[in-house]
Coordinates of C-alpha atoms in Angstrom, one line a residue:
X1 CA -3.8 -33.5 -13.2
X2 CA -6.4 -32.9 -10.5
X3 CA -7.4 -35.7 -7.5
X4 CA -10.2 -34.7 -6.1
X5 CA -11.4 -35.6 -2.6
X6 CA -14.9 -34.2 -2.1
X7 CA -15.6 -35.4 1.3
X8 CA -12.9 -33.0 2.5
X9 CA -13.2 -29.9 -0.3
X10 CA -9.7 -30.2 -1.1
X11 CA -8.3 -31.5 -4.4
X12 CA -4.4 -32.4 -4.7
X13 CA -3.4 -30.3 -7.9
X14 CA -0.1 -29.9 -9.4
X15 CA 1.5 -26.1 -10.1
X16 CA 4.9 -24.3 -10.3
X17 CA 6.2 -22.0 -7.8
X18 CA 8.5 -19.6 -9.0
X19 CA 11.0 -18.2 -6.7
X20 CA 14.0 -16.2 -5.9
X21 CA 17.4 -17.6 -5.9
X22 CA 21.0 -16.5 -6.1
X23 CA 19.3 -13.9 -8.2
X24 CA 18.0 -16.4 -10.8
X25 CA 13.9 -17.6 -10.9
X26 CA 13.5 -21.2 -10.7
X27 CA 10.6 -23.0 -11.6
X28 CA 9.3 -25.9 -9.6
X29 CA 6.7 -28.3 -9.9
X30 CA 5.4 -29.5 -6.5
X31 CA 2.0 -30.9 -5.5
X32 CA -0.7 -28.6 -3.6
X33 CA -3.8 -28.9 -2.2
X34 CA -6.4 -26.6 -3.5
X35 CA -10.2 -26.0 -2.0
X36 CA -12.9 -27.7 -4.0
X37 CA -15.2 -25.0 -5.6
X38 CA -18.8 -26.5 -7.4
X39 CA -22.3 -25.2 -8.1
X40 CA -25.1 -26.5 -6.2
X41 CA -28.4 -25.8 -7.8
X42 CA -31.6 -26.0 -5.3
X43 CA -35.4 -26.2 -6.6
X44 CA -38.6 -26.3 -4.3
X45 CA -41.4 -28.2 -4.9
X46 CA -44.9 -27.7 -2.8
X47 CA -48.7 -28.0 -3.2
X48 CA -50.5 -25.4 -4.3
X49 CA -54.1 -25.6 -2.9
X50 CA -55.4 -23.0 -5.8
X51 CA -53.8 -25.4 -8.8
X52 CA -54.6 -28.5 -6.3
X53 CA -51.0 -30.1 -7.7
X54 CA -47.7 -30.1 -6.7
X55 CA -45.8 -27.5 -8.4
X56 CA -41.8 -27.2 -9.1
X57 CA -39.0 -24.4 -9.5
X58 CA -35.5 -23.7 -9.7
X59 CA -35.1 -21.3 -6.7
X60 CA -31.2 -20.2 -6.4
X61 CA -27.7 -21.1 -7.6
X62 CA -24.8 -21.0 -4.9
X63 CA -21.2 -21.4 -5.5
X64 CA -19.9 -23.5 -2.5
X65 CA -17.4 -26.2 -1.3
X66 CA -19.1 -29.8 -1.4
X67 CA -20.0 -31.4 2.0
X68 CA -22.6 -30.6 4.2
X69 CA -24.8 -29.8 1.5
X70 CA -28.0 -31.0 3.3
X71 CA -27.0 -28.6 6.4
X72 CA -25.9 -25.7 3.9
X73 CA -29.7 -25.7 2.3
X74 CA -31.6 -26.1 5.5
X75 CA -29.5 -23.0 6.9
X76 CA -30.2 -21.6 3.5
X77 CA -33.8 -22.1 3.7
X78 CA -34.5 -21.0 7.5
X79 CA -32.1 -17.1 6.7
X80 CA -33.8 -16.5 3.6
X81 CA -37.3 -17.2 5.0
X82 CA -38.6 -19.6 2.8
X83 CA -39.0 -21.8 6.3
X84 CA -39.5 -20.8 10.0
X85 CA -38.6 -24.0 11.2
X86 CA -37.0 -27.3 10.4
X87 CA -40.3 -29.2 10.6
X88 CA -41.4 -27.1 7.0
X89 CA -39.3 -29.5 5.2
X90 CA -40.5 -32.9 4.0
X91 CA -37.6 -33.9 2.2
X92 CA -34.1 -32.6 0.8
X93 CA -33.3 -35.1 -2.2
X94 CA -30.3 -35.4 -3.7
X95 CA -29.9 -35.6 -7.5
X96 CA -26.8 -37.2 -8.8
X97 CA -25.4 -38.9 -12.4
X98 CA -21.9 -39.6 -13.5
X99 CA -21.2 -36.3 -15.2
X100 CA -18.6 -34.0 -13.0
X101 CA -20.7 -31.2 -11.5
X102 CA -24.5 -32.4 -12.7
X103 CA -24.8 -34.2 -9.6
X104 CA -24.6 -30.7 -7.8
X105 CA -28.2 -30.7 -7.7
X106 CA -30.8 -30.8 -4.4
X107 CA -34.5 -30.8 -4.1
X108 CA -36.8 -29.4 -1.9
X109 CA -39.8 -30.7 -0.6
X110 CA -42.1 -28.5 1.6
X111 CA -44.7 -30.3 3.6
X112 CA -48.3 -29.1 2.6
X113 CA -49.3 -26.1 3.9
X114 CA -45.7 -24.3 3.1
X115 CA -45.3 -21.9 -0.2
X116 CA -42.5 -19.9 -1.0
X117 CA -42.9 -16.0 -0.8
X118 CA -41.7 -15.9 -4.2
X119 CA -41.7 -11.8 -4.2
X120 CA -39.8 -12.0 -0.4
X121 CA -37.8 -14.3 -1.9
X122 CA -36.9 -12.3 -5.1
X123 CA -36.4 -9.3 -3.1
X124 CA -34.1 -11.0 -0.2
X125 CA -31.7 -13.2 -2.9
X126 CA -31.2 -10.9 -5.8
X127 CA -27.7 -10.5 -5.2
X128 CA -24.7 -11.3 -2.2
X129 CA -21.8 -9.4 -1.5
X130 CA -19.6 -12.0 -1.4
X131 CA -20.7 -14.2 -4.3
X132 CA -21.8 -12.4 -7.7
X133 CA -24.0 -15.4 -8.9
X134 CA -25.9 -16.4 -5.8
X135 CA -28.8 -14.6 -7.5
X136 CA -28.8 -17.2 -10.2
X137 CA -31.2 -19.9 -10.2
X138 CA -30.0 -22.0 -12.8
X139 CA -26.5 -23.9 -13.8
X140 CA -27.4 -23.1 -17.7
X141 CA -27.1 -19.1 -16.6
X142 CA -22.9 -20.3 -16.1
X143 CA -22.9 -20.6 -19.9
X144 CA -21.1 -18.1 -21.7
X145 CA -23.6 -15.9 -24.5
X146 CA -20.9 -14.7 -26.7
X147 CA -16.9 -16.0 -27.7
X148 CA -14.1 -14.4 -26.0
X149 CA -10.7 -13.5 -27.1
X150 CA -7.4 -14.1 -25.0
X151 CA -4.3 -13.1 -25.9
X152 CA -2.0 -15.9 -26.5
X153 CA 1.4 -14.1 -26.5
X154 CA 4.3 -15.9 -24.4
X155 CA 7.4 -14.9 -23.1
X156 CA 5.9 -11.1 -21.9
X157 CA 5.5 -10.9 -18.1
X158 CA 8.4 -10.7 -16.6
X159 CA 8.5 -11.9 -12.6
X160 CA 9.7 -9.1 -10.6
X161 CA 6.4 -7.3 -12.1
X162 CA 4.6 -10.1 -10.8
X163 CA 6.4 -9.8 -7.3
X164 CA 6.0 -6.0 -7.3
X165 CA 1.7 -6.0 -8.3
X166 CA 0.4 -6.8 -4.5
X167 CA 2.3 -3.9 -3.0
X168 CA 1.3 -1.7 -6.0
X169 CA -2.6 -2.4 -5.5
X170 CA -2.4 -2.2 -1.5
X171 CA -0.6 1.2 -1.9
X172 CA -3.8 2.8 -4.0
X173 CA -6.5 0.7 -1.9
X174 CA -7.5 4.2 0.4
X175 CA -10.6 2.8 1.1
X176 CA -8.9 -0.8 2.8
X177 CA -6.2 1.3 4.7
X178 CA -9.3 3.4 6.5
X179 CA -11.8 0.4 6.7
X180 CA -9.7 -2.9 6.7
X181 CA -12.7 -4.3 5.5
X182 CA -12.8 -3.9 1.7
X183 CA -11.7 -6.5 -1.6
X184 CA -9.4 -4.8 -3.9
X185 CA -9.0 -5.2 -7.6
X186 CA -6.4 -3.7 -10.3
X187 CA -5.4 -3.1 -13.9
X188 CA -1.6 -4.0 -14.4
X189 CA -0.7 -2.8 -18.2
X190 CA 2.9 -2.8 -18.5
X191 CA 3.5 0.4 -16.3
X192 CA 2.3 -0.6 -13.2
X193 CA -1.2 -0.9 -11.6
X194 CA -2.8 2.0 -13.5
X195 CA -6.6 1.8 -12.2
X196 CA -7.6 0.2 -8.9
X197 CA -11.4 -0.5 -7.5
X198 CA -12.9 -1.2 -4.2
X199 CA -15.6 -3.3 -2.4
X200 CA -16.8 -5.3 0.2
X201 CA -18.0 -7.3 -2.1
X202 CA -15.0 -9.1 -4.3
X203 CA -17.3 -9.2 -7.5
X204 CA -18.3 -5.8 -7.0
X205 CA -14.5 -4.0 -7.1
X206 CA -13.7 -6.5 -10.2
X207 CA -16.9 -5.3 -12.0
X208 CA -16.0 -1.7 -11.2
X209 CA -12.8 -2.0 -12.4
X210 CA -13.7 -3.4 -15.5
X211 CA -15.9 -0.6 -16.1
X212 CA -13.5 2.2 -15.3
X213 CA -11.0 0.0 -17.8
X214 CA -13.4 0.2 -20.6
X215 CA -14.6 3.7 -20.0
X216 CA -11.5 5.1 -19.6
X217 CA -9.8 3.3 -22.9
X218 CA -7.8 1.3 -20.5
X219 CA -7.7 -2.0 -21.7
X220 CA -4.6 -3.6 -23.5
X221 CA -4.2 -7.0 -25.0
X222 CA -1.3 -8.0 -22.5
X223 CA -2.6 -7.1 -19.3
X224 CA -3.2 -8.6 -15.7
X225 CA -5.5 -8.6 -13.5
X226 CA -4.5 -8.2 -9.3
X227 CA -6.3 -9.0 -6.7
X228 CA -6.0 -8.8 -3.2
X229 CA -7.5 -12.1 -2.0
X230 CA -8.6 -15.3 -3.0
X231 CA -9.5 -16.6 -6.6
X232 CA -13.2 -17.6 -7.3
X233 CA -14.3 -19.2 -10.8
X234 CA -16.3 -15.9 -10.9
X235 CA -13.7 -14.1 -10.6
X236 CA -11.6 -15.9 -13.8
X237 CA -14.9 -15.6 -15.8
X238 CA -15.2 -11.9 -15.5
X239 CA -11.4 -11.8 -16.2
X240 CA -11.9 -13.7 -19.3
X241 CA -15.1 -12.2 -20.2
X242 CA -13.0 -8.8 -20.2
X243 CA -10.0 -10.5 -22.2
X244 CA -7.7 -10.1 -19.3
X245 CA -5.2 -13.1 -19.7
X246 CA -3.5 -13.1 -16.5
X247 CA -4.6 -12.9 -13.0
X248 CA -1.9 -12.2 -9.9
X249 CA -3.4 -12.7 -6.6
X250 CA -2.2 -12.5 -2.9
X251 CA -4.3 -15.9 -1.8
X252 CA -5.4 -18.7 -3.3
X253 CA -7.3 -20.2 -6.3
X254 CA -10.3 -22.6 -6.4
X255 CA -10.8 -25.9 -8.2
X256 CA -12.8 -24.2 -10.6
X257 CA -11.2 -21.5 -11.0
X258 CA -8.2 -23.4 -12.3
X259 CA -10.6 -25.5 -14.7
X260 CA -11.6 -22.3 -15.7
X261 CA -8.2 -21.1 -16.8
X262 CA -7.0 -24.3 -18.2
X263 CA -10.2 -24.0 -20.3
X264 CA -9.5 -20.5 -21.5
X265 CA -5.8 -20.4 -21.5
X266 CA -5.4 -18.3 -18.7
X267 CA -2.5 -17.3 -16.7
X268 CA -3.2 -17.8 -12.8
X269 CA -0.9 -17.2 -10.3
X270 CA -1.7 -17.1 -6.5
X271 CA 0.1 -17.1 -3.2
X272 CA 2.2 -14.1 -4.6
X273 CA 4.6 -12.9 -1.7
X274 CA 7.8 -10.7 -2.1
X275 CA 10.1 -13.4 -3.3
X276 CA 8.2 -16.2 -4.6
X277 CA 4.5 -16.9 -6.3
X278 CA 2.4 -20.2 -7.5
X279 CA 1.8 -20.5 -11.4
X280 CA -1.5 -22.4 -11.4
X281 CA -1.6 -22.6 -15.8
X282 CA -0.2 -20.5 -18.3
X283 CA 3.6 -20.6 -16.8
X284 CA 4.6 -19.3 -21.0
X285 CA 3.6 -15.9 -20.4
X286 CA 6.4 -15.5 -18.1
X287 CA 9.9 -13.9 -19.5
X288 CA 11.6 -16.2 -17.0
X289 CA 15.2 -14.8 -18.7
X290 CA 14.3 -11.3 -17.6
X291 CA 17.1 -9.7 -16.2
X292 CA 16.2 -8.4 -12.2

């Protein structure tokens, strides 16, 4: 069940914490508020005096919490240079519709005179550290291209591995305990974290670890993925494009990336600390009767 309050970006969802007591996990449903995750799509339209018409494109494709939107494309605009000021811009209009995420969908209107640099542009907004689809300039490029497969086996995870995969990632991360300034990702496969990757970039160290997983023979059907900060939809999608069922991570989901693994299946757990965790979906694949 999800309430959604887009004016704020925060949606009231519902999940279990599971915690330490008198040496017994207990599971707990309780109410928490999550941050609203959607895709806004932004096209330009100008005049071209060559084609002496108005011409339209899909320009970029940016993960963000709703609200501000209008203020979140014009700073768009002015840092990536399509603009140099304000006055550029003839409108920003708003397309909207019934359908849950559709309306996530803004035009803009460049007074005459203004063309995007499209080869400035291509060359400035291929890709952002912190957000693995920001090069995207379309909603259709979410769409998945081929099936996946997740492993639907219940009953195998038992919570003090879950308690114990934080620590276990921090304690390879060398790169974070020199910088402080890196995302961590790792491979949990039944005996420990076996294969860690870092980046700044959050997208980065997951797609490097999937690699390594792959090219090293790595991957196993019952398997989780550990992170070391928050949980994007991205982040789920490359999990469950890898046919990783579980992620464990040390902050918090998204709204989408719950949808997501609802949608898929998928174990998400978040807010892991030393004695207690949030199970987002998917609380089956814990052994809850595993002996500490």
């Amino acid at each position: 069940m999800i309430t959604q309050n887009i004016a704020s970006g925060v949606s009231c969802i519902y999940r279990q914490r599971c915690s330490i007591k008198d040496d017994e996990y207990l599971m707990q449903l309780e109410g928490d508020d999550v941050a609203v995750e959607e895709p806004l799509q932004i096209s330009l339209q100008w005049f071209d005096p060559a084609l002496n018409d108005v011409c339209h494109r899909e320009w970029s494709l940016t993960m963000r919490t709703p609200g501000n939107d209008i203020a979140l494309v014009r700073g768009l605009l002015l840092t990536q240079q399509v603009i140099t000021c304000l006055d550029d811009v003839d409108s920003i209009t708003v397309f909207d519709s019934e359908q849950r995420h559709s309306h996530n969908h803004l035009l803009v209107s460049l007074k005459k005179g203004i063309e995007p640099d499209w080869e400035l542009l291509a060359r400035s907004y291929v890709s952002q550290s912190s957000c693995g689809i920001c090069g995207m300039t379309s909603m259709r490029s979410l769409c998945l291209k081929r099936p996946v497969s997740i492993d639907e086996a219940a009953g195998w995870l038992a919570p003090e591995a879950v308690l114990q995969m934080p620590q276990q990632l921090r304690n390879q991360q060398q790169l974070f305990a020199r910088t402080g300034a890196v995302h961590g990702a790792g491979f949990w496969s039944g005996e420990g974290v076996v294969q860690i990757a870092e980046d700044v970039g959050r997208h980065n160290a997951l797609d490097k670890l999937i690699g390594q997983i792959y090219d090293q023979d790595l991957w196993q059907p019952q398997s989780v993925l550990v992170l070391s900060g928050r949980v994007s939809f991205e982040l789920v999608q490359k999990a469950m494009l890898a046919s990783i069922p579980v992620i464990v991570a040390v902050g918090a989901p998204s709204t989408l990336a719950v949808d997501m693994a609802k949608q898929f299946n998928m174990t998400l757990i978040g807010f892991t600390k030393a004695r207690q965790f949030n199970v987002y979906h998917g609380h089956w694949r814990l052994a809850l009767d595993a002996e500490r």
